[in-house]
Coordinates of C-alpha atoms and ligand atoms in Angstrom, one line a residue:
M1 CA 128.4 36.0 -87.5
N2 CA 127.6 35.7 -83.8
T3 CA 128.1 33.4 -81.1
F4 CA 125.2 31.4 -81.4
N5 CA 125.9 30.0 -84.7
C6 CA 127.8 27.0 -86.0
I7 CA 129.4 28.0 -89.0
A8 CA 132.2 25.8 -90.5
E9 CA 135.0 27.4 -92.4
D10 CA 134.3 25.8 -95.6
V11 CA 131.0 27.6 -95.9
K12 CA 131.1 30.1 -99.0
L13 CA 129.0 32.9 -98.0
G14 CA 127.9 35.8 -100.7
E15 CA 127.6 39.4 -100.3
N16 CA 125.3 40.6 -97.5
V17 CA 124.2 37.2 -96.7
R18 CA 121.9 37.9 -93.5
L19 CA 122.0 35.2 -90.8
S20 CA 119.9 34.9 -87.7
K21 CA 120.9 33.0 -84.6
F22 CA 121.3 29.3 -84.1
I23 CA 122.3 28.1 -87.9
N24 CA 124.3 25.2 -88.4
L25 CA 126.2 25.5 -91.6
Y26 CA 129.0 23.2 -93.3
G27 CA 130.4 22.8 -96.6
C28 CA 127.6 24.7 -98.6
E29 CA 127.3 27.7 -100.5
I30 CA 124.9 30.6 -99.9
G31 CA 124.4 33.4 -102.7
D32 CA 124.4 37.4 -102.2
E33 CA 121.8 39.0 -100.3
T34 CA 120.1 35.8 -99.2
K35 CA 118.4 35.6 -95.7
V36 CA 118.8 32.6 -93.2
G37 CA 116.2 32.3 -90.4
A38 CA 116.8 30.8 -86.9
F39 CA 117.6 26.9 -86.7
V40 CA 118.1 26.5 -90.3
E41 CA 120.6 23.9 -90.9
I42 CA 122.4 23.4 -94.4
Q43 CA 124.7 20.6 -95.1
K44 CA 128.0 20.1 -97.0
N45 CA 127.4 20.4 -101.2
A46 CA 123.9 22.1 -100.8
S47 CA 123.8 25.3 -102.6
V48 CA 121.4 28.2 -102.1
G49 CA 121.2 31.0 -104.8
R50 CA 121.2 34.6 -104.8
R51 CA 118.2 36.5 -103.0
C52 CA 116.6 33.9 -101.4
K53 CA 114.6 33.9 -98.2
I54 CA 115.0 30.4 -95.8
S55 CA 112.7 30.7 -93.1
S56 CA 113.4 29.2 -89.5
H57 CA 113.8 25.5 -88.4
T58 CA 114.3 24.7 -92.4
F59 CA 116.7 21.4 -93.0
I60 CA 118.5 21.3 -96.5
C61 CA 120.4 18.4 -96.8
E62 CA 123.2 17.3 -99.0
G63 CA 122.3 17.4 -102.6
V64 CA 119.8 19.9 -102.5
T65 CA 120.4 23.0 -104.9
I66 CA 118.1 26.1 -104.7
E67 CA 118.4 28.6 -107.2
D68 CA 118.1 32.4 -107.1
N69 CA 114.8 34.2 -105.8
V70 CA 113.4 31.3 -104.0
F71 CA 111.6 31.4 -100.9
I72 CA 111.5 28.7 -98.2
G73 CA 108.9 28.8 -95.7
H74 CA 109.4 27.5 -92.0
G75 CA 110.1 24.0 -91.2
V76 CA 110.6 22.9 -94.6
T77 CA 112.1 19.1 -94.7
F78 CA 114.4 18.1 -97.5
T79 CA 115.5 14.7 -97.9
N80 CA 118.1 12.9 -99.9
D81 CA 117.6 9.3 -100.0
S82 CA 114.8 7.4 -101.3
Y83 CA 115.6 4.3 -99.0
P84 CA 117.3 5.2 -95.9
R85 CA 118.6 2.3 -93.7
A86 CA 120.3 2.6 -89.9
T87 CA 122.4 -0.4 -90.3
K88 CA 124.0 -2.7 -93.0
A89 CA 123.0 -6.1 -93.8
N90 CA 125.5 -7.2 -91.3
G91 CA 124.0 -5.4 -88.5
E92 CA 126.7 -2.6 -88.3
L93 CA 125.5 1.0 -88.3
Q94 CA 125.6 2.6 -91.7
T95 CA 128.3 4.9 -92.4
E96 CA 128.5 8.1 -94.4
S97 CA 129.8 5.8 -97.2
D98 CA 126.8 3.7 -97.4
W99 CA 124.7 6.6 -98.1
K100 CA 123.8 7.5 -101.6
V101 CA 122.8 11.3 -102.1
E102 CA 120.1 12.0 -104.5
S103 CA 119.8 15.5 -105.9
T104 CA 116.7 18.0 -105.8
I105 CA 116.8 21.1 -107.6
I106 CA 114.6 24.0 -106.5
R107 CA 114.2 26.3 -110.0
K108 CA 114.1 30.1 -109.6
G109 CA 111.3 32.0 -108.3
A110 CA 109.5 28.8 -106.6
S111 CA 108.1 29.2 -103.1
I112 CA 107.9 26.6 -100.8
G113 CA 105.3 26.6 -98.1
S114 CA 105.8 26.0 -94.4
G115 CA 106.1 22.6 -93.2
A116 CA 106.4 21.0 -96.5
T117 CA 108.4 17.9 -97.2
I118 CA 110.5 17.4 -100.3
L119 CA 111.3 14.0 -101.5
P120 CA 114.5 13.6 -103.2
N121 CA 115.1 13.2 -107.0
L122 CA 112.9 15.6 -108.3
E123 CA 112.6 19.1 -109.3
I124 CA 110.5 22.1 -108.6
G125 CA 109.9 24.1 -111.6
E126 CA 110.4 27.7 -112.3
N127 CA 107.9 30.1 -110.1
A128 CA 106.0 26.8 -108.9
I129 CA 104.2 27.2 -105.6
V130 CA 104.1 24.4 -103.3
G131 CA 101.4 24.7 -100.4
A132 CA 102.2 24.6 -96.7
G133 CA 102.3 21.1 -95.6
A134 CA 102.5 19.6 -98.9
V135 CA 104.5 16.3 -99.5
I136 CA 106.1 16.3 -102.7
T137 CA 106.8 12.8 -104.3
K138 CA 107.2 14.0 -107.8
S139 CA 108.4 16.8 -109.9
V140 CA 106.5 19.8 -109.8
P141 CA 106.0 21.7 -113.1
A142 CA 107.1 25.4 -113.6
N143 CA 104.3 27.9 -112.6
S144 CA 102.3 25.3 -111.4
V145 CA 100.3 25.7 -107.7
V146 CA 100.6 22.1 -106.0
A147 CA 99.3 20.9 -102.5
G148 CA 98.5 17.8 -100.6
N149 CA 99.9 14.6 -99.4
P150 CA 100.7 13.1 -102.2
A151 CA 101.1 16.9 -103.7
K152 CA 99.0 17.5 -106.5
V153 CA 98.8 20.4 -109.2
L154 CA 95.9 22.3 -108.2
R155 CA 96.2 25.1 -111.2
Y156 CA 98.5 26.8 -113.0
V157 CA 99.8 30.8 -112.1
D158 CA 99.5 33.0 -115.3
S159 CA 102.8 33.1 -117.4
E160 CA 103.9 32.4 -120.6
P161 CA 105.4 28.7 -119.5
A162 CA 101.8 28.3 -118.2
A163 CA 100.1 29.1 -121.6
Q164 CA 102.7 26.8 -123.4
A165 CA 101.8 24.0 -121.1
D166 CA 98.2 24.7 -121.9
A167 CA 99.0 24.3 -125.5
A168 CA 101.0 21.1 -125.3
P169 CA 99.9 17.8 -126.4
I170 CA 97.9 15.6 -123.8
P171 CA 98.8 12.0 -124.8
F172 CA 96.0 9.3 -124.2
L173 CA 98.8 7.4 -122.2
D174 CA 102.0 8.7 -120.7
L175 CA 104.6 5.8 -120.0
V176 CA 107.3 8.1 -120.1
T177 CA 106.8 10.1 -116.7
P178 CA 106.2 6.9 -114.3
H179 CA 109.5 5.7 -115.6
R180 CA 111.4 8.8 -115.1
E181 CA 110.0 9.2 -111.7
L182 CA 111.3 5.4 -111.2
E183 CA 114.4 5.6 -113.0
T184 CA 116.8 5.0 -110.3
E185 CA 115.2 2.0 -108.8
L186 CA 114.4 0.4 -112.1
T187 CA 117.9 1.1 -113.4
D188 CA 119.3 -0.9 -110.3
A189 CA 116.7 -3.6 -110.6
F190 CA 118.0 -3.8 -114.1
R191 CA 121.8 -3.8 -113.0
H192 CA 121.3 -6.3 -110.3
G193 CA 119.8 -8.6 -113.3
L194 CA 122.9 -8.0 -115.3
R195 CA 125.3 -8.5 -112.5
T196 CA 123.6 -11.9 -111.1
A197 CA 123.2 -13.1 -114.7
G198 CA 120.3 -15.1 -113.7
F199 CA 117.9 -14.3 -116.5
V200 CA 115.2 -16.8 -116.0
G201 CA 113.7 -18.2 -113.1
G202 CA 114.9 -17.8 -109.8
P203 CA 114.1 -16.0 -106.5
I204 CA 113.5 -12.7 -108.2
V205 CA 110.7 -14.2 -110.3
E206 CA 109.6 -16.2 -107.0
N207 CA 109.7 -13.2 -104.9
F208 CA 107.7 -11.2 -107.3
E209 CA 105.2 -13.8 -107.6
A210 CA 104.8 -14.2 -104.0
A211 CA 104.2 -9.9 -103.6
F212 CA 101.8 -10.2 -106.6
A213 CA 99.8 -12.7 -104.8
E214 CA 99.7 -11.0 -101.6
F215 CA 98.8 -7.7 -103.5
C216 CA 95.7 -9.6 -105.0
N217 CA 94.8 -11.7 -101.7
A218 CA 95.4 -14.9 -103.6
K219 CA 97.3 -18.0 -102.4
H220 CA 99.1 -18.4 -105.5
S221 CA 100.4 -16.4 -108.4
V222 CA 102.4 -17.9 -111.2
A223 CA 104.2 -15.3 -113.5
V224 CA 104.2 -16.0 -117.1
S225 CA 105.3 -14.5 -120.4
S226 CA 102.2 -12.5 -121.3
G227 CA 98.5 -11.9 -120.4
T228 CA 97.6 -14.5 -123.3
D229 CA 99.7 -17.0 -122.0
A230 CA 98.1 -16.7 -118.7
L231 CA 94.7 -17.1 -120.0
R232 CA 95.6 -20.1 -122.0
F233 CA 97.4 -21.8 -119.3
A234 CA 94.5 -21.1 -116.6
I235 CA 91.9 -22.6 -119.3
M236 CA 94.0 -25.7 -119.6
A237 CA 95.2 -26.0 -116.2
C238 CA 91.4 -25.7 -114.7
G239 CA 90.6 -28.6 -116.6
V240 CA 88.9 -27.4 -119.9
Q241 CA 88.9 -30.3 -122.4
P242 CA 89.8 -29.6 -126.3
G243 CA 86.3 -29.4 -128.0
D244 CA 84.7 -27.8 -124.9
V245 CA 82.8 -24.7 -125.5
V246 CA 84.0 -21.8 -123.2
L247 CA 81.7 -18.4 -123.1
T248 CA 82.9 -15.2 -122.8
V249 CA 82.2 -11.6 -124.2
P250 CA 82.5 -10.1 -127.7
N251 CA 83.7 -6.8 -126.4
T252 CA 86.9 -7.7 -125.1
F253 CA 90.9 -7.7 -126.7
I254 CA 91.1 -10.5 -129.0
A255 CA 93.5 -12.2 -126.9
T256 CA 90.5 -13.4 -124.3
V257 CA 89.1 -15.5 -127.7
E258 CA 92.8 -16.3 -128.8
A259 CA 93.5 -18.0 -125.6
I260 CA 90.1 -20.3 -125.6
S261 CA 90.9 -21.3 -129.4
Q262 CA 94.8 -21.8 -129.0
A263 CA 93.4 -24.3 -125.7
R264 CA 91.6 -25.9 -128.3
A265 CA 88.3 -25.2 -127.0
I266 CA 85.4 -23.2 -128.8
P267 CA 84.5 -19.8 -128.0
E268 CA 81.0 -18.9 -127.7
F269 CA 79.9 -15.2 -126.8
V270 CA 77.0 -13.7 -124.4
D271 CA 76.4 -10.0 -125.0
I272 CA 77.5 -7.3 -122.5
D273 CA 75.5 -5.2 -120.1
E274 CA 74.4 -1.7 -121.7
R275 CA 75.9 0.4 -118.7
T276 CA 79.1 -1.5 -117.1
Y277 CA 80.1 -2.9 -120.6
N278 CA 81.0 -6.2 -118.9
M279 CA 79.3 -9.6 -119.4
S280 CA 75.4 -9.6 -118.8
V281 CA 74.4 -11.7 -116.3
V282 CA 70.9 -11.4 -117.7
M283 CA 72.5 -12.9 -121.3
L284 CA 74.5 -15.3 -119.6
Q285 CA 71.1 -16.8 -117.8
R286 CA 69.4 -16.7 -120.9
Y287 CA 72.3 -18.4 -123.0
L288 CA 72.4 -21.1 -120.3
E289 CA 68.4 -21.4 -120.2
K290 CA 67.4 -21.0 -123.9
Q291 CA 70.6 -21.8 -126.0
C292 CA 71.7 -25.1 -124.1
I293 CA 70.3 -28.5 -123.1
R294 CA 71.2 -30.6 -120.2
E295 CA 71.7 -34.1 -121.4
R296 CA 70.5 -37.2 -119.3
S297 CA 74.5 -37.3 -117.9
G298 CA 73.8 -33.9 -116.3
R299 CA 76.4 -32.4 -119.3
L300 CA 75.4 -29.2 -120.3
V301 CA 75.5 -28.9 -124.4
S302 CA 75.6 -25.9 -126.5
L303 CA 72.8 -26.1 -129.2
R304 CA 75.0 -23.9 -131.2
T305 CA 78.0 -26.2 -131.8
G306 CA 76.6 -29.4 -130.1
R307 CA 79.7 -29.2 -127.8
P308 CA 79.9 -29.4 -124.1
V309 CA 79.9 -25.9 -122.4
T310 CA 82.3 -26.4 -119.6
A311 CA 83.7 -22.7 -118.4
V312 CA 83.1 -19.1 -118.7
I313 CA 85.4 -16.1 -118.9
P314 CA 83.9 -12.7 -117.6
V315 CA 86.4 -10.2 -118.3
H316 CA 87.1 -7.2 -116.0
L317 CA 87.0 -4.9 -118.6
Y318 CA 88.4 -1.2 -118.4
G319 CA 89.4 -2.2 -114.8
Q320 CA 86.0 -2.6 -113.4
M321 CA 85.0 -6.2 -112.1
A322 CA 81.9 -8.2 -113.9
D323 CA 79.2 -8.9 -111.3
M324 CA 80.9 -12.0 -109.9
D325 CA 78.3 -13.1 -107.5
A326 CA 75.6 -13.6 -110.1
I327 CA 78.3 -15.0 -112.6
L328 CA 79.1 -17.4 -109.6
N329 CA 76.0 -18.5 -109.0
L330 CA 74.9 -19.1 -112.4
A331 CA 78.2 -21.2 -112.9
E332 CA 77.5 -23.3 -109.8
R333 CA 74.2 -23.9 -110.8
Y334 CA 75.4 -25.0 -114.3
N335 CA 78.7 -26.6 -113.2
L336 CA 81.1 -24.2 -115.3
I337 CA 84.6 -23.3 -114.5
V338 CA 85.0 -19.5 -113.9
I339 CA 88.4 -17.8 -114.8
E340 CA 88.6 -14.1 -114.6
D341 CA 90.3 -12.2 -117.5
A342 CA 91.8 -9.5 -115.0
C343 CA 94.3 -8.3 -117.7
Q344 CA 92.8 -4.9 -117.1
A345 CA 91.8 -4.9 -113.6
H346 CA 94.9 -5.3 -111.0
G347 CA 93.5 -4.1 -107.7
A348 CA 90.0 -3.7 -108.9
E349 CA 87.5 -4.6 -106.1
Y350 CA 84.2 -6.4 -106.0
F351 CA 81.6 -6.1 -103.0
S352 CA 80.4 -9.6 -102.7
K353 CA 77.2 -10.0 -100.7
K354 CA 77.6 -13.8 -100.8
Q355 CA 80.8 -13.5 -98.5
N356 CA 80.0 -9.9 -97.2
R357 CA 83.1 -8.5 -98.2
W358 CA 85.1 -6.4 -100.8
M359 CA 87.0 -9.1 -102.9
K360 CA 89.9 -8.4 -105.5
A361 CA 90.1 -9.3 -109.2
G362 CA 91.9 -12.6 -109.2
T363 CA 90.4 -14.1 -106.1
M364 CA 86.9 -15.0 -107.3
G365 CA 87.4 -17.5 -110.2
S366 CA 89.1 -20.9 -109.8
A367 CA 92.0 -19.0 -111.6
A368 CA 92.6 -15.2 -113.0
A369 CA 94.7 -14.1 -115.8
F370 CA 96.6 -10.5 -115.7
S371 CA 98.7 -9.0 -118.4
F372 CA 101.6 -6.8 -117.5
Y373 CA 101.7 -5.5 -121.0
P374 CA 103.5 -1.9 -120.5
G375 CA 100.3 0.2 -120.7
K376 CA 98.6 -2.1 -118.1
N377 CA 97.8 -0.6 -114.5
L378 CA 101.0 -2.7 -113.6
G379 CA 103.0 -2.8 -116.8
A380 CA 106.5 -4.4 -117.3
C381 CA 109.0 -2.7 -119.7
G382 CA 108.0 -5.4 -122.2
E383 CA 105.8 -8.4 -121.9
G384 CA 104.5 -10.4 -119.0
G385 CA 101.5 -12.0 -117.3
A386 CA 100.7 -13.9 -114.4
V387 CA 98.0 -16.5 -113.2
T388 CA 96.5 -16.3 -109.6
T389 CA 94.9 -18.8 -108.0
D390 CA 93.9 -20.5 -104.6
S391 CA 94.5 -24.0 -105.8
A392 CA 97.9 -25.3 -105.3
E393 CA 97.3 -28.0 -108.1
I394 CA 96.5 -25.6 -110.5
A395 CA 99.4 -23.1 -109.8
E396 CA 101.6 -26.4 -110.2
K397 CA 100.2 -27.4 -113.9
I398 CA 100.8 -23.9 -115.0
K399 CA 104.3 -23.8 -113.7
C400 CA 104.5 -27.0 -115.7
L401 CA 102.7 -25.4 -118.8
R402 CA 105.1 -22.4 -118.9
D403 CA 108.1 -24.4 -118.8
H404 CA 107.8 -26.8 -121.6
G405 CA 105.7 -29.2 -119.5
Q406 CA 108.8 -30.0 -117.3
V407 CA 108.2 -31.5 -113.9
K408 CA 111.9 -31.5 -113.3
K409 CA 114.9 -31.0 -116.0
Y410 CA 114.3 -32.8 -119.2
Q411 CA 111.4 -34.7 -117.7
H412 CA 108.5 -33.8 -119.8
D413 CA 105.1 -35.1 -118.7
V414 CA 103.0 -32.9 -121.2
E415 CA 103.9 -30.9 -123.9
G416 CA 104.2 -27.4 -122.7
Y417 CA 105.2 -23.9 -123.8
N418 CA 108.0 -21.3 -123.5
G419 CA 105.8 -19.0 -121.3
R420 CA 108.1 -17.9 -118.4
L421 CA 108.4 -14.5 -117.2
D422 CA 112.1 -13.4 -117.7
T423 CA 114.0 -12.1 -114.4
I424 CA 114.5 -8.6 -115.3
Q425 CA 110.7 -8.1 -116.1
A426 CA 109.8 -9.9 -112.6
A427 CA 112.4 -7.5 -111.0
I428 CA 110.9 -4.2 -112.7
L429 CA 107.5 -5.5 -111.8
H430 CA 108.4 -5.9 -108.3
T431 CA 110.0 -2.6 -108.2
K432 CA 106.8 -0.9 -109.6
L433 CA 104.4 -3.1 -107.6
P434 CA 104.6 -1.0 -104.3
H435 CA 103.2 1.8 -106.3
L436 CA 100.4 0.4 -107.6
S437 CA 97.9 1.2 -105.0
A438 CA 98.8 4.8 -105.3
W439 CA 98.7 4.8 -108.7
N440 CA 95.5 2.9 -108.8
A441 CA 94.1 5.8 -106.2
E442 CA 95.2 8.5 -108.7
R443 CA 92.9 6.7 -111.4
R444 CA 90.1 6.8 -109.4
D445 CA 90.7 10.3 -108.4
R446 CA 91.2 11.3 -112.1
A447 CA 88.0 9.4 -112.9
A448 CA 86.0 11.4 -110.2
E449 CA 87.4 14.5 -111.7
Y450 CA 86.3 13.7 -115.1
N451 CA 82.7 13.0 -113.9
R452 CA 82.5 16.1 -111.7
L453 CA 83.7 18.1 -114.8
M454 CA 81.4 16.5 -117.3
E455 CA 78.4 15.7 -115.0
R456 CA 76.4 19.0 -115.6
E457 CA 77.6 19.4 -119.3
E458 CA 75.5 16.3 -120.8
V459 CA 77.7 16.0 -123.6
V460 CA 78.8 12.2 -123.3
H461 CA 77.7 9.1 -121.3
L462 CA 79.9 8.8 -118.2
P463 CA 81.1 5.6 -117.2
Y464 CA 78.8 3.6 -114.6
E465 CA 80.6 2.3 -111.5
P466 CA 77.9 0.2 -109.4
S467 CA 78.0 0.4 -105.7
W468 CA 79.5 -3.2 -105.6
S469 CA 82.4 -2.1 -107.6
R470 CA 85.6 -0.2 -106.8
A471 CA 87.1 0.1 -110.5
V472 CA 90.6 0.8 -111.1
Y473 CA 89.9 2.6 -114.4
H474 CA 92.5 1.0 -116.6
L475 CA 90.5 3.2 -119.3
Y476 CA 88.0 6.0 -118.8
V477 CA 85.4 5.2 -121.3
V478 CA 82.7 7.9 -122.4
R479 CA 79.8 7.1 -125.1
T480 CA 78.8 9.6 -127.9
N481 CA 76.7 9.6 -130.8
N482 CA 79.6 11.5 -133.0
R483 CA 82.5 9.8 -132.1
E484 CA 84.4 10.0 -135.3
E485 CA 84.1 13.6 -135.5
M486 CA 85.0 14.1 -131.7
I487 CA 88.1 11.9 -132.2
T488 CA 89.1 14.5 -135.1
H489 CA 88.2 17.5 -133.0
L490 CA 90.6 16.1 -129.9
K491 CA 93.3 15.3 -132.1
N492 CA 93.5 18.7 -133.7
A493 CA 93.4 20.2 -130.1
G494 CA 96.5 17.8 -129.5
I495 CA 94.7 15.8 -127.4
G496 CA 95.1 11.4 -127.9
T497 CA 92.1 9.1 -127.5
G498 CA 91.5 5.2 -128.1
I499 CA 88.7 3.0 -129.0
H500 CA 88.2 -0.3 -126.7
Y501 CA 87.2 -2.0 -129.2
P502 CA 85.8 -0.8 -132.4
V503 CA 85.3 -4.0 -133.8
P504 CA 83.3 -6.5 -131.9
L505 CA 84.9 -10.0 -132.0
H506 CA 81.9 -11.9 -133.3
L507 CA 82.6 -10.0 -136.5
Q508 CA 86.2 -9.9 -136.9
K509 CA 87.5 -12.0 -140.0
A510 CA 89.3 -13.6 -137.7
Y511 CA 86.2 -15.6 -136.1
V512 CA 84.2 -16.1 -139.6
S513 CA 84.7 -19.6 -138.7
L514 CA 82.5 -19.4 -135.6
S515 CA 79.4 -18.1 -138.0
Y516 CA 78.1 -15.2 -136.1
N517 CA 76.5 -12.5 -137.8
L518 CA 75.7 -8.9 -137.7
G519 CA 72.9 -8.6 -135.0
D520 CA 73.9 -11.3 -132.8
F521 CA 74.9 -9.3 -130.0
P522 CA 73.1 -5.8 -130.5
V523 CA 74.5 -4.3 -127.3
T524 CA 78.1 -4.9 -128.1
E525 CA 77.4 -3.9 -131.6
A526 CA 75.7 -0.3 -130.7
V527 CA 78.4 0.1 -128.0
S528 CA 81.4 -0.3 -130.3
S529 CA 80.3 2.6 -132.7
E530 CA 80.1 4.6 -129.9
I531 CA 82.7 4.2 -127.1
L532 CA 85.8 6.4 -126.8
S533 CA 88.4 6.2 -124.3
I534 CA 89.9 9.5 -123.3
P535 CA 93.2 10.4 -121.6
M536 CA 93.6 8.3 -118.3
F537 CA 96.6 7.7 -116.3
P538 CA 98.0 8.5 -113.1
Q539 CA 100.1 11.3 -113.3
L540 CA 97.1 13.3 -115.5
T541 CA 96.8 16.7 -113.9
A542 CA 93.8 18.5 -113.4
V543 CA 94.6 21.1 -115.4
Q544 CA 95.0 18.7 -118.7
Q545 CA 91.7 17.2 -117.8
A546 CA 90.0 20.2 -117.6
R547 CA 91.5 21.1 -121.0
V548 CA 90.1 17.7 -122.4
V549 CA 86.7 18.4 -121.1
R550 CA 86.6 21.9 -122.2
E551 CA 87.7 20.5 -125.6
M552 CA 84.6 17.8 -125.7
V553 CA 82.1 20.7 -124.6
S554 CA 83.1 22.6 -127.4
F555 CA 82.9 20.5 -129.6
A556 CA 79.2 19.0 -128.7
R557 CA 78.1 22.6 -128.4
E558 CA 79.2 23.3 -131.9
K559 CA 77.6 20.0 -133.3
A560 CA 74.9 19.7 -131.1
S561 CA 75.9 16.3 -130.6
G562 CA 75.5 14.7 -127.0
P563 CA 75.4 11.6 -125.1
V564 CA 73.6 8.4 -126.7
Q565 CA 70.1 7.9 -125.7
L566 CA 69.7 4.1 -124.2
P567 CA 66.6 3.0 -126.4
E568 CA 63.4 2.7 -124.1
N569 CA 63.3 -1.2 -123.8
T570 CA 66.9 -1.3 -122.9
V571 CA 67.0 -4.3 -120.3
T572 CA 69.9 -3.0 -117.9
E573 CA 70.9 -5.6 -115.1
E574 CA 69.8 -2.7 -112.8
A575 CA 66.2 -3.1 -114.1
I576 CA 66.2 -6.9 -113.7
K577 CA 67.8 -6.5 -110.4
T578 CA 65.3 -4.2 -109.1
A579 CA 62.0 -5.4 -110.7
Ligands
PLP601 C1 91.2 -8.2 -121.4 C2 92.5 -8.5 -122.1 N1 92.7 -9.9 -121.9 C3 94.0 -10.0 -122.5 C4 95.2 -9.6 -122.7 C5 96.4 -10.3 -123.2 O1 97.3 -9.6 -122.4 P1 98.9 -9.6 -123.1 O2 98.8 -8.6 -124.2 O3 99.6 -9.6 -122.1 O4 99.1 -11.0 -123.6 C6 94.8 -8.2 -122.7 C7 95.9 -7.2 -123.2 O5 95.8 -6.2 -123.7 C8 93.6 -7.6 -122.3 O6 93.5 -6.2 -122.7

């Protein structure tokens, strides 16, 4: 000990601990042969193992456990409260009893670079290396090298566990990790729901609605019980009448079409664009010009069904928006209501030349539907959905429809539905919402990494993102001419995949009554047998992506398969626009 140190009596020091000057220690434990540099503070209930090196100016707070043989660089900061506040609700300064300590564990052999900041409630795995200046926001796998803000896995150092990680299955979607990362906050939200017992409606739902509207840049958001309900209510509230024709695409989840027919309208399809897989504006224009007549009254009538065509639902599939300027122009010309199916596109953006600005999914049509199904970019721990709109009138109609058509208690102006979002799901969604932008950014990074890895390999067609789009990659969809075998190969390598969607809706048994035939929508039909969704989620690591690509490349080399060749005469939107 020396006179420049402040070492409380309750500190437990092991044998041969070497302490520099200007150290502040209280209530902590330090193991044998550990060396502590100058200006280090270690707080109560923190423990440092044996043979560790703690460099100068580091702050180790309560709740931190450092195992043996750990290296900590200069000026490393630990934290132990995800939501610190200076004052209580009544304005008084918080005291120690208000502090909720979260724990952090640094497993043996890990090294933390100088200037790193470690957020609480996470684990840094054995032998992991954290780069200087990194900000650690989630647990770090053993033997990985991480860097950046927020830190990401760059690679693994050679070791047995690393080899095991390389053989571990890669799921198509990982729903466990994000929930584990937010477990404390989500459990708090759930507990609050239980303790207040306001399970349906009330301020928790309203607060989420306001926050989601703000996220989308929309004036209103009305929370409902699913994306399907959101679509159905939007169709009804926007004024589509029973018997009207509503246009959409055959390459979407069945819910888009279910919502149309359950609103007692008639679905008709237009084909998709070969490259974006979204509604083709060329085909929409062709449909409106060639497959409809305008009656004297100005009413647009479908030649196919003889019914008035009143609305169009572009689907922002896979997280990428449809070409909305072009669709809105056609809709204006033909007097169509536009409802966005944004169920896969929370936060996706479109550069509108008309408006000369980037616009978010959910703000371009009269109304838009979102799904909060668990696997969505913003997912509930159950079912959920929302409609966004700038119209107060549409928002009010949807509030009425979701609540048995009530305008006030037991006064039912129309027959409605039981279609509300429950309070616990609203609280869970509100807890997750602040993370959505970061998750979307991760998805974009993961997509860029796949593009980088596969660009030169030429084994599959990559997703196409036009310059007017900022997609949020709900799915990363490639196209190959040997899909089924590739799926089997990836499955045998422990890699999960999906197909979105294998059978176009016009060919589904459920829609035989619509009387469509094979050959009616050639692009959708071709695409549906070739598209393949590969693992995509924010927590996917670069190492996992490299393995997915390695397996795809080795399969393609072995089978001499490759990307699908687009037919010579394929008319792409791009070709039309540049012609
Ligand atoms: C494009 C699309 N539309 C609508 C829906 C329906 O949403 P939900 O499952 O929440 O009813 C989904 C959900 O998968 C979807 O992907």
